[in-house]
Amino acid sequence: MPNCFQKLIIARRSWPTPFFMEIFLIAAWCIWKERNALIFEGKPPNLAHWKTSFAEEIIRHLHRVKPGLHEDIRAWLSSVV
């Protein structure tokens, strides 16, 4: 059974986009925030809230991504959220 690092490598190979790691890290960060909301505020995890938070974080982090990738990221985001 693959460990977490191996699973990440498999995911990267199956979705070879130049912004894979950015998407992965932002998704993990948003999951972490949902978890913390449950632990510290008693709010149950909510997929709709996670999606909204995820989309907002992607847009907020665009300044850290190469400008040539902005349109690709926005197109990808609109197709999944």
PDB file of C-alpha atoms in Angstrom:
ATOM      1  CA  MET A   1       0.000   0.000   0.000  1.00  0.00           C
ATOM      2  CA  PRO A   2       1.499   3.363  -1.008  1.00  0.00           C
ATOM      3  CA  ASN A   3       2.343   5.910   1.673  1.00  0.00           C
ATOM      4  CA  CYS A   4       1.169   9.551   1.495  1.00  0.00           C
ATOM      5  CA  PHE A   5       4.199  10.700  -0.481  1.00  0.00           C
ATOM      6  CA  GLN A   6       3.751   7.899  -3.029  1.00  0.00           C
ATOM      7  CA  LYS A   7       0.054   8.759  -3.361  1.00  0.00           C
ATOM      8  CA  LEU A   8       0.991  12.374  -4.054  1.00  0.00           C
ATOM      9  CA  ILE A   9       3.418  11.262  -6.787  1.00  0.00           C
ATOM     10  CA  ILE A  10       0.714   9.055  -8.341  1.00  0.00           C
ATOM     11  CA  ALA A  11      -1.771  11.951  -8.267  1.00  0.00           C
ATOM     12  CA  ARG A  12       0.804  14.294  -9.832  1.00  0.00           C
ATOM     13  CA  ARG A  13       1.436  11.842 -12.659  1.00  0.00           C
ATOM     14  CA  SER A  14      -2.269  11.321 -13.304  1.00  0.00           C
ATOM     15  CA  TRP A  15      -2.957  15.088 -13.456  1.00  0.00           C
ATOM     16  CA  PRO A  16       0.150  16.661 -15.007  1.00  0.00           C
ATOM     17  CA  THR A  17      -0.615  20.370 -14.876  1.00  0.00           C
ATOM     18  CA  PRO A  18       1.984  23.035 -14.112  1.00  0.00           C
ATOM     19  CA  PHE A  19      -0.109  24.198 -11.147  1.00  0.00           C
ATOM     20  CA  PHE A  20      -0.786  20.811  -9.503  1.00  0.00           C
ATOM     21  CA  MET A  21       1.108  21.539  -6.301  1.00  0.00           C
ATOM     22  CA  GLU A  22      -0.557  24.926  -5.797  1.00  0.00           C
ATOM     23  CA  ILE A  23      -3.999  23.333  -6.151  1.00  0.00           C
ATOM     24  CA  PHE A  24      -3.070  20.460  -3.844  1.00  0.00           C
ATOM     25  CA  LEU A  25      -1.701  22.728  -1.113  1.00  0.00           C
ATOM     26  CA  ILE A  26      -4.645  25.128  -1.214  1.00  0.00           C
ATOM     27  CA  ALA A  27      -7.099  22.209  -1.079  1.00  0.00           C
ATOM     28  CA  ALA A  28      -5.259  20.776   1.937  1.00  0.00           C
ATOM     29  CA  TRP A  29      -5.224  24.196   3.629  1.00  0.00           C
ATOM     30  CA  CYS A  30      -8.989  24.553   3.165  1.00  0.00           C
ATOM     31  CA  ILE A  31      -9.579  21.055   4.558  1.00  0.00           C
ATOM     32  CA  TRP A  32      -7.418  22.015   7.542  1.00  0.00           C
ATOM     33  CA  LYS A  33      -9.537  25.132   8.112  1.00  0.00           C
ATOM     34  CA  GLU A  34     -12.742  23.024   8.010  1.00  0.00           C
ATOM     35  CA  ARG A  35     -11.200  20.683  10.572  1.00  0.00           C
ATOM     36  CA  ASN A  36     -10.217  23.564  12.822  1.00  0.00           C
ATOM     37  CA  ALA A  37     -13.710  25.040  12.574  1.00  0.00           C
ATOM     38  CA  LEU A  38     -15.064  21.736  13.886  1.00  0.00           C
ATOM     39  CA  ILE A  39     -12.536  21.450  16.710  1.00  0.00           C
ATOM     40  CA  PHE A  40     -12.445  25.064  17.877  1.00  0.00           C
ATOM     41  CA  GLU A  41     -15.881  26.391  16.925  1.00  0.00           C
ATOM     42  CA  GLY A  42     -18.005  23.252  16.836  1.00  0.00           C
ATOM     43  CA  LYS A  43     -18.988  23.859  13.198  1.00  0.00           C
ATOM     44  CA  PRO A  44     -19.518  20.631  11.276  1.00  0.00           C
ATOM     45  CA  PRO A  45     -17.538  20.290   8.029  1.00  0.00           C
ATOM     46  CA  ASN A  46     -19.479  21.571   5.047  1.00  0.00           C
ATOM     47  CA  LEU A  47     -18.592  20.734   1.440  1.00  0.00           C
ATOM     48  CA  ALA A  48     -20.255  23.865   0.042  1.00  0.00           C
ATOM     49  CA  HIS A  49     -18.282  26.048   2.453  1.00  0.00           C
ATOM     50  CA  TRP A  50     -15.081  24.193   1.579  1.00  0.00           C
ATOM     51  CA  LYS A  51     -15.667  24.764  -2.162  1.00  0.00           C
ATOM     52  CA  THR A  52     -16.280  28.478  -1.625  1.00  0.00           C
ATOM     53  CA  SER A  53     -13.216  28.802   0.585  1.00  0.00           C
ATOM     54  CA  PHE A  54     -11.134  26.828  -1.926  1.00  0.00           C
ATOM     55  CA  ALA A  55     -12.170  29.030  -4.873  1.00  0.00           C
ATOM     56  CA  GLU A  56     -11.497  32.213  -2.885  1.00  0.00           C
ATOM     57  CA  GLU A  57      -8.047  30.975  -1.834  1.00  0.00           C
ATOM     58  CA  ILE A  58      -7.153  30.067  -5.420  1.00  0.00           C
ATOM     59  CA  ILE A  59      -8.036  33.583  -6.580  1.00  0.00           C
ATOM     60  CA  ARG A  60      -6.137  35.158  -3.651  1.00  0.00           C
ATOM     61  CA  HIS A  61      -3.006  33.166  -4.488  1.00  0.00           C
ATOM     62  CA  LEU A  62      -2.899  33.933  -8.199  1.00  0.00           C
ATOM     63  CA  HIS A  63      -0.285  36.628  -7.605  1.00  0.00           C
ATOM     64  CA  ARG A  64       2.127  33.852  -6.550  1.00  0.00           C
ATOM     65  CA  VAL A  65       1.685  31.922  -9.794  1.00  0.00           C
ATOM     66  CA  LYS A  66       3.331  32.727 -13.108  1.00  0.00           C
ATOM     67  CA  PRO A  67       1.111  35.218 -14.983  1.00  0.00           C
ATOM     68  CA  GLY A  68       1.027  32.904 -17.999  1.00  0.00           C
ATOM     69  CA  LEU A  69      -0.877  30.327 -15.934  1.00  0.00           C
ATOM     70  CA  HIS A  70      -3.595  32.639 -14.591  1.00  0.00           C
ATOM     71  CA  GLU A  71      -6.086  31.990 -17.383  1.00  0.00           C
ATOM     72  CA  ASP A  72      -5.539  28.219 -17.247  1.00  0.00           C
ATOM     73  CA  ILE A  73      -6.123  28.223 -13.506  1.00  0.00           C
ATOM     74  CA  ARG A  74      -9.252  30.373 -13.790  1.00  0.00           C
ATOM     75  CA  ALA A  75     -10.624  28.095 -16.533  1.00  0.00           C
ATOM     76  CA  TRP A  76      -9.885  25.011 -14.449  1.00  0.00           C
ATOM     77  CA  LEU A  77     -11.455  26.575 -11.370  1.00  0.00           C
ATOM     78  CA  SER A  78     -14.652  27.510 -13.192  1.00  0.00           C
ATOM     79  CA  SER A  79     -14.957  23.932 -14.436  1.00  0.00           C
ATOM     80  CA  VAL A  80     -14.730  22.363 -10.977  1.00  0.00           C
ATOM     81  CA  VAL A  81     -16.484  24.785  -8.626  1.00  0.00           C
TER      82      VAL A  81
END
